[in-house]
Tab-separated table of C-alpha atoms in Angstrom:
chain	number	residue	atom	x	y	z
L	141	UNK	CA	-54.440	71.785	72.451
L	142	UNK	CA	-57.760	71.067	70.589
L	143	UNK	CA	-56.611	70.629	66.665
L	144	UNK	CA	-59.929	72.673	65.791
L	145	UNK	CA	-58.570	75.824	67.345
L	146	UNK	CA	-55.503	75.744	64.344
L	147	UNK	CA	-55.401	75.513	60.848
L	148	UNK	CA	-51.962	74.463	60.182
L	149	UNK	CA	-49.297	72.288	62.520
L	150	UNK	CA	-45.753	71.744	62.570
L	151	UNK	CA	-43.841	68.483	62.289
L	152	UNK	CA	-40.104	68.634	63.448
L	153	UNK	CA	-37.781	65.560	63.214
L	154	UNK	CA	-34.120	66.642	64.589
L	155	UNK	CA	-30.847	66.104	63.449
L	156	UNK	CA	-27.013	66.199	64.557
L	157	UNK	CA	-27.037	69.612	65.993
L	158	UNK	CA	-30.658	68.981	67.468
L	159	UNK	CA	-32.455	71.361	65.242
L	160	UNK	CA	-35.785	70.760	64.108
L	161	UNK	CA	-36.357	69.952	60.451
L	162	UNK	CA	-39.863	69.317	58.989
L	163	UNK	CA	-42.800	70.718	57.704
L	164	UNK	CA	-45.981	72.589	58.366
L	165	UNK	CA	-49.353	71.390	57.480
L	166	UNK	CA	-52.891	71.374	57.181
L	167	UNK	CA	-54.352	70.648	61.058
L	168	UNK	CA	-56.894	67.629	58.822
L	169	UNK	CA	-53.238	65.310	58.800
L	170	UNK	CA	-53.095	65.576	62.206
L	171	UNK	CA	-54.802	61.998	62.003
L	172	UNK	CA	-52.815	60.197	59.282
L	173	UNK	CA	-49.326	60.517	61.066
L	174	UNK	CA	-49.343	57.708	62.695
L	175	UNK	CA	-50.622	55.701	59.312
L	176	UNK	CA	-46.315	56.812	58.072
L	177	UNK	CA	-48.347	60.045	55.871
L	178	UNK	CA	-45.297	62.202	56.649
L	179	UNK	CA	-41.817	61.800	55.103
L	180	UNK	CA	-38.611	63.767	54.945
L	181	UNK	CA	-35.679	62.697	53.149
L	182	UNK	CA	-33.179	60.284	55.600
L	183	UNK	CA	-30.252	63.343	54.292
L	184	UNK	CA	-32.746	66.265	56.444
L	185	UNK	CA	-30.942	64.601	59.548
L	186	UNK	CA	-27.657	65.067	58.424
L	187	UNK	CA	-27.178	68.457	57.814
L	188	UNK	CA	-24.633	70.869	59.087
L	189	UNK	CA	-25.151	73.343	61.283
L	190	UNK	CA	-26.291	75.961	58.390
L	191	UNK	CA	-29.029	73.716	57.599
L	192	UNK	CA	-26.271	72.580	54.563
L	193	UNK	CA	-25.919	68.614	52.597
L	194	UNK	CA	-22.884	67.305	53.920
L	195	UNK	CA	-20.903	67.320	50.740
L	196	UNK	CA	-20.015	62.786	49.301
L	197	UNK	CA	-23.332	61.700	52.380
L	198	UNK	CA	-23.938	58.840	51.053
L	199	UNK	CA	-27.406	59.882	52.399
L	200	UNK	CA	-27.734	62.369	49.254
L	201	UNK	CA	-26.683	61.994	45.143
L	202	UNK	CA	-25.415	57.756	45.839
L	203	UNK	CA	-28.474	56.547	47.672
L	204	UNK	CA	-31.030	59.102	45.366
L	205	UNK	CA	-31.139	61.260	48.421
L	206	UNK	CA	-34.246	58.828	49.649
L	207	UNK	CA	-36.793	59.354	51.781
L	208	UNK	CA	-37.167	57.899	55.330
L	209	UNK	CA	-40.517	57.488	57.404
L	210	UNK	CA	-41.927	59.857	59.718
L	211	UNK	CA	-43.326	57.924	63.202
L	212	UNK	CA	-44.655	60.736	65.975
L	213	UNK	CA	-43.577	60.901	69.883
L	214	UNK	CA	-45.817	59.466	72.314
L	215	UNK	CA	-45.966	62.671	74.076
L	216	UNK	CA	-48.276	64.066	71.005
L	217	UNK	CA	-49.190	67.189	69.486
L	218	UNK	CA	-47.640	69.963	71.997
L	219	UNK	CA	-48.254	73.731	71.720
L	220	UNK	CA	-46.021	76.403	70.852
L	221	UNK	CA	-47.198	79.237	72.442
L	222	UNK	CA	-44.644	81.719	71.322
L	223	UNK	CA	-46.900	82.278	68.213
L	224	UNK	CA	-49.771	84.522	68.139
L	225	UNK	CA	-51.593	81.958	65.497
L	226	UNK	CA	-52.384	78.665	67.909
L	227	UNK	CA	-50.509	76.144	66.760
L	228	UNK	CA	-48.944	73.103	67.492
L	229	UNK	CA	-45.662	70.750	67.281
L	230	UNK	CA	-45.459	67.549	66.555
L	231	UNK	CA	-41.781	65.418	67.629
L	232	UNK	CA	-41.094	62.720	64.813
L	233	UNK	CA	-38.516	59.923	64.555
L	234	UNK	CA	-37.799	58.670	61.287
L	235	UNK	CA	-37.530	55.213	60.420
L	236	UNK	CA	-36.419	53.523	56.813
L	237	UNK	CA	-39.094	52.040	54.291
L	238	UNK	CA	-38.589	48.926	56.226
L	239	UNK	CA	-39.955	50.469	59.624
L	240	UNK	CA	-36.887	49.386	60.319
L	241	UNK	CA	-35.022	52.205	62.828
L	242	UNK	CA	-33.188	54.839	60.938
L	243	UNK	CA	-30.175	55.098	63.519
L	244	UNK	CA	-28.793	58.459	61.691
L	245	UNK	CA	-31.517	59.335	63.597
L	246	UNK	CA	-30.821	60.974	67.000
L	247	UNK	CA	-33.743	60.168	68.857
L	248	UNK	CA	-33.691	56.231	67.226
L	249	UNK	CA	-30.197	56.380	69.074
L	250	UNK	CA	-31.645	57.296	72.058
L	251	UNK	CA	-34.811	54.640	71.931
L	252	UNK	CA	-31.161	51.868	70.990
L	253	UNK	CA	-29.194	52.817	74.220
L	254	UNK	CA	-32.898	52.678	76.254
L	255	UNK	CA	-33.738	49.285	75.040
L	256	UNK	CA	-30.336	47.929	76.345
L	257	UNK	CA	-32.085	49.041	80.316
L	258	UNK	CA	-35.285	47.509	79.341
L	259	UNK	CA	-34.133	44.611	78.243
L	260	UNK	CA	-33.282	44.082	82.256
L	261	UNK	CA	-36.323	45.841	83.213
L	262	UNK	CA	-35.050	48.732	84.262
L	263	UNK	CA	-35.934	52.268	83.307
L	264	UNK	CA	-34.104	55.526	82.846
L	265	UNK	CA	-34.813	58.438	84.714
L	266	UNK	CA	-33.216	61.601	83.751
L	267	UNK	CA	-33.607	65.560	84.580
L	268	UNK	CA	-31.111	68.050	82.947
L	269	UNK	CA	-29.814	71.700	84.347
L	270	UNK	CA	-29.518	74.490	81.430
L	271	UNK	CA	-27.558	77.388	81.600
L	272	UNK	CA	-28.916	80.598	79.010
L	273	UNK	CA	-27.602	83.600	78.057
L	274	UNK	CA	-29.896	86.985	77.789
L	275	UNK	CA	-28.488	89.191	74.614
L	276	UNK	CA	-29.094	92.405	72.214
L	277	UNK	CA	-28.089	90.715	69.281
L	278	UNK	CA	-29.339	94.037	67.002
L	279	UNK	CA	-24.958	95.735	66.752
L	280	UNK	CA	-22.471	93.345	65.167
L	281	UNK	CA	-21.545	91.827	68.119
L	282	UNK	CA	-23.158	91.005	70.950
L	283	UNK	CA	-24.008	93.226	74.753
L	284	UNK	CA	-26.107	92.090	77.704
L	285	UNK	CA	-30.059	93.095	77.247
L	286	UNK	CA	-31.055	96.542	78.780
L	287	UNK	CA	-32.492	96.301	81.877
L	288	UNK	CA	-36.344	96.358	81.870
L	289	UNK	CA	-37.147	98.093	85.078
L	290	UNK	CA	-34.205	101.645	84.047
L	291	UNK	CA	-32.836	101.460	80.586
L	292	UNK	CA	-29.820	100.783	81.124
L	293	UNK	CA	-27.631	97.056	80.132
L	294	UNK	CA	-26.833	95.287	82.300
L	295	UNK	CA	-23.340	95.649	83.588
L	296	UNK	CA	-22.712	92.509	86.367
L	297	UNK	CA	-23.257	89.736	87.544
L	298	UNK	CA	-26.010	88.658	89.838
L	299	UNK	CA	-25.799	85.730	91.077
L	300	UNK	CA	-28.700	84.221	92.998
L	301	UNK	CA	-30.314	87.639	92.374
L	302	UNK	CA	-33.953	87.807	93.450
L	303	UNK	CA	-34.333	91.507	92.033
L	304	UNK	CA	-33.017	90.626	88.326
L	305	UNK	CA	-35.431	87.445	88.539
L	306	UNK	CA	-37.887	90.211	89.519
L	307	UNK	CA	-36.855	92.358	86.749
L	308	UNK	CA	-37.462	90.148	83.895
L	309	UNK	CA	-40.817	88.943	85.603
L	310	UNK	CA	-42.793	89.530	82.164
L	311	UNK	CA	-40.171	87.464	80.703
L	312	UNK	CA	-40.158	84.545	82.966
L	313	UNK	CA	-43.716	84.382	83.438
L	314	UNK	CA	-44.699	83.554	80.079
L	315	UNK	CA	-42.518	80.793	80.657
L	316	UNK	CA	-43.826	79.634	83.164
L	317	UNK	CA	-47.018	79.269	81.284
L	318	UNK	CA	-45.928	78.182	78.002
L	319	UNK	CA	-43.713	75.138	80.174
L	320	UNK	CA	-47.154	74.569	82.015
L	321	UNK	CA	-49.017	74.299	78.342
L	322	UNK	CA	-45.790	71.595	76.637
L	323	UNK	CA	-46.649	69.308	79.163
L	324	UNK	CA	-42.527	70.362	80.512
L	325	UNK	CA	-41.957	70.148	83.923
L	326	UNK	CA	-39.979	73.527	84.926
L	327	UNK	CA	-38.937	73.772	88.362
L	328	UNK	CA	-36.746	76.224	88.795
L	329	UNK	CA	-35.012	79.412	87.088
L	330	UNK	CA	-32.247	80.705	89.246
L	331	UNK	CA	-29.245	83.933	88.448
L	332	UNK	CA	-26.159	82.364	87.642
L	333	UNK	CA	-22.415	83.405	87.518
L	334	UNK	CA	-22.440	85.193	83.876
L	335	UNK	CA	-23.899	88.835	82.755
L	336	UNK	CA	-27.497	88.516	81.602
L	337	UNK	CA	-27.418	84.554	81.804
L	338	UNK	CA	-29.719	82.616	84.053
L	339	UNK	CA	-30.595	78.335	84.535
L	340	UNK	CA	-33.117	76.295	84.217
L	341	UNK	CA	-33.789	73.423	85.779
L	342	UNK	CA	-36.347	70.395	84.928
L	343	UNK	CA	-38.326	67.836	86.307
L	344	UNK	CA	-36.770	64.034	86.472
L	345	UNK	CA	-38.761	62.436	84.223
L	346	UNK	CA	-38.331	58.935	81.785
L	347	UNK	CA	-34.725	59.620	79.901
L	348	UNK	CA	-36.767	59.762	76.423
L	349	UNK	CA	-39.206	62.513	77.126
L	350	UNK	CA	-36.397	64.651	79.657
L	351	UNK	CA	-34.424	64.592	76.347
L	352	UNK	CA	-37.526	66.156	74.412
L	353	UNK	CA	-38.040	68.317	77.148
L	354	UNK	CA	-35.090	69.945	77.158
L	355	UNK	CA	-35.034	70.226	73.513
L	356	UNK	CA	-38.332	71.890	73.571
L	357	UNK	CA	-37.748	74.602	76.601
L	358	UNK	CA	-34.650	75.717	74.393
L	359	UNK	CA	-37.239	76.507	71.855
L	360	UNK	CA	-39.753	78.046	74.015
L	361	UNK	CA	-36.995	80.254	75.632
L	362	UNK	CA	-35.304	81.226	72.464
L	363	UNK	CA	-39.172	81.928	70.771
L	364	UNK	CA	-39.948	84.142	74.507
L	365	UNK	CA	-37.127	85.616	74.749
L	366	UNK	CA	-37.639	87.377	70.618
L	367	UNK	CA	-40.971	88.198	71.773
L	368	UNK	CA	-39.715	89.958	74.409
L	369	UNK	CA	-37.517	92.418	72.655
L	370	UNK	CA	-33.778	90.418	73.199
L	371	UNK	CA	-32.505	87.131	72.426
L	372	UNK	CA	-31.791	83.730	74.548
L	373	UNK	CA	-29.161	81.495	74.031
L	374	UNK	CA	-27.303	78.345	74.729
L	375	UNK	CA	-24.477	78.943	73.029
L	376	UNK	CA	-21.368	77.503	75.215
L	377	UNK	CA	-19.736	80.653	75.609
L	378	UNK	CA	-21.109	83.982	74.395
L	379	UNK	CA	-18.695	86.436	75.831
L	380	UNK	CA	-15.126	85.748	76.074
L	381	UNK	CA	-14.752	87.083	79.597
L	382	UNK	CA	-17.676	85.818	80.732
L	383	UNK	CA	-19.138	82.630	82.143
L	384	UNK	CA	-20.105	79.659	80.146
L	385	UNK	CA	-23.553	78.119	79.351
L	386	UNK	CA	-23.151	74.461	80.709
L	387	UNK	CA	-26.017	71.599	80.233
L	388	UNK	CA	-26.232	69.046	84.065
L	389	UNK	CA	-27.741	66.094	83.733
L	390	UNK	CA	-28.938	63.690	86.405
L	391	UNK	CA	-30.001	60.238	86.173
L	392	UNK	CA	-30.636	56.985	88.120
L	393	UNK	CA	-32.033	53.858	87.438
L	394	UNK	CA	-35.423	52.004	88.461
L	395	UNK	CA	-36.205	48.742	88.527
L	396	UNK	CA	-39.429	46.853	88.172
L	397	UNK	CA	-40.413	46.936	91.367
L	398	UNK	CA	-39.828	50.899	91.176
L	399	UNK	CA	-36.353	50.583	93.168
L	400	UNK	CA	-33.394	52.667	92.713
L	401	UNK	CA	-30.612	50.294	91.164
L	402	UNK	CA	-27.542	52.767	92.936
L	403	UNK	CA	-28.841	52.459	96.206
L	404	UNK	CA	-27.542	50.330	98.503
L	405	UNK	CA	-28.428	51.534	101.232
L	406	UNK	CA	-25.339	53.642	101.721
L	407	UNK	CA	-23.631	57.284	100.543
L	408	UNK	CA	-21.285	55.493	98.397
L	409	UNK	CA	-23.821	53.847	95.928
L	410	UNK	CA	-24.363	50.233	94.681
L	411	UNK	CA	-21.898	48.863	92.297
L	412	UNK	CA	-23.980	49.036	89.567
L	413	UNK	CA	-24.141	52.908	90.173
L	414	UNK	CA	-19.818	52.219	90.147
L	415	UNK	CA	-19.648	50.517	86.620
L	416	UNK	CA	-22.194	53.303	85.071
L	417	UNK	CA	-19.967	55.827	86.593
L	418	UNK	CA	-16.441	53.503	85.619
L	419	UNK	CA	-18.172	53.160	81.514
L	420	UNK	CA	-18.920	57.146	81.990
L	421	UNK	CA	-15.248	57.935	82.166
L	422	UNK	CA	-14.002	55.438	79.407
L	423	UNK	CA	-16.379	56.624	77.099
L	424	UNK	CA	-15.484	60.724	78.099
L	425	UNK	CA	-12.779	61.961	75.740
L	426	UNK	CA	-14.032	60.296	72.672
L	427	UNK	CA	-17.229	61.507	74.146
L	428	UNK	CA	-16.119	65.350	74.150
L	429	UNK	CA	-17.573	65.734	70.824
L	430	UNK	CA	-21.095	64.917	71.949
L	431	UNK	CA	-20.629	67.228	75.129
L	432	UNK	CA	-18.762	70.191	72.948
L	433	UNK	CA	-20.221	70.011	69.307
L	434	UNK	CA	-19.190	73.071	67.806
L	435	UNK	CA	-15.790	75.184	66.739
L	436	UNK	CA	-16.522	77.772	70.155
L	437	UNK	CA	-17.687	75.110	72.501
L	438	UNK	CA	-14.457	74.545	73.388
L	439	UNK	CA	-13.874	78.615	75.096
L	440	UNK	CA	-15.892	76.552	78.013
L	441	UNK	CA	-13.594	74.451	78.940
L	442	UNK	CA	-10.854	76.405	81.643
L	443	UNK	CA	-9.971	75.664	84.997
L	444	UNK	CA	-12.060	76.984	87.538
L	445	UNK	CA	-14.455	78.021	85.232
L	446	UNK	CA	-17.203	75.685	86.575
L	447	UNK	CA	-16.707	73.316	82.979
L	448	UNK	CA	-15.099	70.268	83.822
L	449	UNK	CA	-11.838	69.943	82.299
L	450	UNK	CA	-10.494	66.297	84.014
L	451	UNK	CA	-11.902	62.935	83.095
L	452	UNK	CA	-12.677	61.907	87.399
L	453	UNK	CA	-15.332	61.350	89.803
L	454	UNK	CA	-16.753	62.582	92.888
L	455	UNK	CA	-18.899	62.894	96.063
L	456	UNK	CA	-19.774	66.079	95.892
L	457	UNK	CA	-17.321	67.547	93.901
L	458	UNK	CA	-18.580	69.831	91.222
L	459	UNK	CA	-15.126	70.041	90.852
L	460	UNK	CA	-15.175	66.259	89.114
L	461	UNK	CA	-16.330	65.931	85.695
L	462	UNK	CA	-19.049	63.491	87.402
L	463	UNK	CA	-20.377	64.321	90.519
L	464	UNK	CA	-22.259	61.967	92.702
L	465	UNK	CA	-24.686	63.904	95.020
L	466	UNK	CA	-25.397	64.029	98.538
L	467	UNK	CA	-28.698	63.335	99.872
L	468	UNK	CA	-31.252	59.897	100.312
L	469	UNK	CA	-30.132	57.102	100.357
L	470	UNK	CA	-32.825	55.448	97.957
L	471	UNK	CA	-32.194	59.048	95.635
L	472	UNK	CA	-28.362	58.469	94.626
L	473	UNK	CA	-27.698	59.240	91.196
L	474	UNK	CA	-24.994	60.505	88.750
L	475	UNK	CA	-24.626	63.927	87.460
L	476	UNK	CA	-22.838	64.584	84.622
L	477	UNK	CA	-21.328	68.328	84.388
L	478	UNK	CA	-19.545	68.180	81.022
L	479	UNK	CA	-22.101	69.030	78.252
L	480	UNK	CA	-22.026	72.647	77.030
L	481	UNK	CA	-25.762	74.251	76.761
L	482	UNK	CA	-25.093	73.979	73.189
L	483	UNK	CA	-25.651	70.417	72.620
L	484	UNK	CA	-27.702	67.862	71.066
L	485	UNK	CA	-30.055	66.670	74.585
L	486	UNK	CA	-30.438	62.954	72.253
L	487	UNK	CA	-26.902	62.339	71.839
L	488	UNK	CA	-26.329	63.609	74.752
L	489	UNK	CA	-27.804	61.440	76.755
L	490	UNK	CA	-27.596	58.741	74.111
L	491	UNK	CA	-23.321	58.799	74.951
L	492	UNK	CA	-23.555	59.461	78.472
L	493	UNK	CA	-26.646	56.579	79.360
L	494	UNK	CA	-24.594	54.106	76.361
L	495	UNK	CA	-21.268	54.553	78.066
L	496	UNK	CA	-22.950	53.758	81.644
L	497	UNK	CA	-24.613	50.564	80.466
L	498	UNK	CA	-21.578	49.733	78.776
L	499	UNK	CA	-20.169	49.636	81.963
L	500	UNK	CA	-22.133	48.002	83.774
L	501	UNK	CA	-22.518	44.912	80.941
L	502	UNK	CA	-18.543	44.578	81.648
L	503	UNK	CA	-18.293	45.319	85.337
L	504	UNK	CA	-16.082	47.922	84.774
L	505	UNK	CA	-15.014	49.613	88.402
L	506	UNK	CA	-13.334	53.332	88.324
L	507	UNK	CA	-10.781	54.948	89.824
L	508	UNK	CA	-10.874	56.240	93.793
L	509	UNK	CA	-12.968	59.059	93.620
L	510	UNK	CA	-11.088	62.423	93.135
L	511	UNK	CA	-11.527	64.466	95.696
L	512	UNK	CA	-10.469	68.112	96.400
L	513	UNK	CA	-9.550	70.736	93.274
L	514	UNK	CA	-9.515	68.348	90.355
L	515	UNK	CA	-8.060	71.634	87.835
L	516	UNK	CA	-5.334	71.459	90.417
L	517	UNK	CA	-4.540	67.209	89.638
L	518	UNK	CA	-2.452	64.981	87.300
L	519	UNK	CA	-5.434	63.586	86.083
L	520	UNK	CA	-6.627	62.349	82.196
L	521	UNK	CA	-7.726	65.976	80.134
L	522	UNK	CA	-10.805	66.147	77.886
L	523	UNK	CA	-10.048	66.346	74.511
L	524	UNK	CA	-8.573	70.205	73.480
L	525	UNK	CA	-9.819	71.163	70.138
L	526	UNK	CA	-12.116	70.195	67.765
L	527	UNK	CA	-10.693	68.450	65.501
L	528	UNK	CA	-9.562	66.030	68.167
L	529	UNK	CA	-12.630	65.566	69.762
L	530	UNK	CA	-13.326	65.018	65.357
L	531	UNK	CA	-10.859	62.343	65.489
L	532	UNK	CA	-10.785	60.711	69.191
L	533	UNK	CA	-15.555	60.391	68.681
L	534	UNK	CA	-14.202	58.846	65.023
L	535	UNK	CA	-12.001	56.034	66.108
L	536	UNK	CA	-12.958	54.760	69.964
L	537	UNK	CA	-13.471	51.464	70.103
L	538	UNK	CA	-15.476	51.862	72.923
L	539	UNK	CA	-17.632	54.644	71.674
L	540	UNK	CA	-18.550	52.225	68.879
L	541	UNK	CA	-20.370	49.820	71.636
L	542	UNK	CA	-22.092	52.457	72.924
L	543	UNK	CA	-23.601	54.360	69.722
L	544	UNK	CA	-24.687	52.714	65.989
L	545	UNK	CA	-22.079	53.364	63.315
L	546	UNK	CA	-24.388	55.412	60.924
L	547	UNK	CA	-24.698	57.707	63.571
L	548	UNK	CA	-20.784	57.929	64.934
L	549	UNK	CA	-20.382	58.173	60.598
L	550	UNK	CA	-22.342	60.905	59.675
L	551	UNK	CA	-21.467	62.877	62.630
L	552	UNK	CA	-18.495	62.635	62.124
L	553	UNK	CA	-18.899	63.551	58.168
L	554	UNK	CA	-20.062	66.430	59.462
L	555	UNK	CA	-18.860	68.954	62.424
L	556	UNK	CA	-15.235	67.892	59.431
L	557	UNK	CA	-16.880	70.078	56.898
L	558	UNK	CA	-18.398	71.772	59.417
L	559	UNK	CA	-14.276	72.847	60.952
L	560	UNK	CA	-13.563	73.882	57.239
L	561	UNK	CA	-16.691	75.948	57.002
L	562	UNK	CA	-16.312	78.152	59.913
L	563	UNK	CA	-12.654	78.083	58.920
L	564	UNK	CA	-13.924	81.183	56.164
L	565	UNK	CA	-15.604	83.050	58.921
L	566	UNK	CA	-14.526	85.949	60.871
L	567	UNK	CA	-13.607	85.188	64.240
L	568	UNK	CA	-15.669	88.523	65.399
L	569	UNK	CA	-18.718	86.972	63.476
L	570	UNK	CA	-19.217	83.087	64.016
L	571	UNK	CA	-21.554	83.663	66.753
L	572	UNK	CA	-24.055	85.100	64.165
L	573	UNK	CA	-23.675	81.120	63.229
L	574	UNK	CA	-25.035	79.624	66.660
L	575	UNK	CA	-26.804	82.536	68.423
L	576	UNK	CA	-30.242	80.858	68.475
L	577	UNK	CA	-28.723	77.694	65.910
L	578	UNK	CA	-27.800	75.240	69.537
């Protein structure tokens, strides 16, 4: 979009919950962003889900609530096609006053992990698949939206239904047009197993751009849904008795000659692939907080509900937490299947890729791949509850090698505050907190 078309634009840094925190500025300020002309308090990236400061955070009163300096993403300004008035959004990373990365910033945490791959001459390529649910939130509880053609409330799942996709054609056409304008490589939209549930898949990109794409497509879907008279949510479990929303990520690693280091010419994949898998397994239980970051996230983990509950891997096994898909050997990759749709994509990728490179560095090897139904086998389990996940994430030595200490400390403080505040909200009303914040 030509900046001249818009009187203002937005800048947005990403907080620990994946929410954009920033400002609206006159268009003439766009050229100043590369000169350190935009600032926010460092504490702005360490807010709870309601946008409140974290009690006793060293980023607030203890340090005088100091500013950080915002630096623009290399992708530059992207249009915001859901708005009536043309405008643009620039994603921003946070640095300290001395230009060093602020390691409480999810974007900087992912960048630090990717630097470990770059030091080997490697580039991570990733793609996401995200489920979301269209809902009517006009009443006291969530219900499915009305069918655009007959005006009746949706009442059944329509797995892979072309007819239901066509019924919402105006909405999905706006999504495809918006994604193209924003430079998001949207591939498929499909009907999923829940009432009003769909899945969006994005094409593979470098890992940082894949994280950007995931954040932006969520924003596009939520905002465009409102323009069509309903809401789109990535909550892990919008309805207690229906399918949950997951986010799967596929990734591979290519060297400086564009060769896939996970490919050794066989269906098994290379030892580097197996070491990456082993690292992901080693970190998985303690990473549960990243993959299920909110109290209601844990409703999604139920045996037989298509959300992994055990720490295991397998070839072409969708009951396993980590799946190695089939296909051409040259395309050998890892599919990590644990995350809910309510995750912060930067933190999710930082945790997974940090664990993978740590596994490679240490030369770890995984146990034998799981065959058959992983739900029915005696295997290590993910953290059972939000409190357990927080405690594991805070104390795990392997996680401490994968992610920055400042990020670990800040996320633990944030989630402990959220547990206290959420306990004061009636369970029937908690969806109002998460509907469009995640």
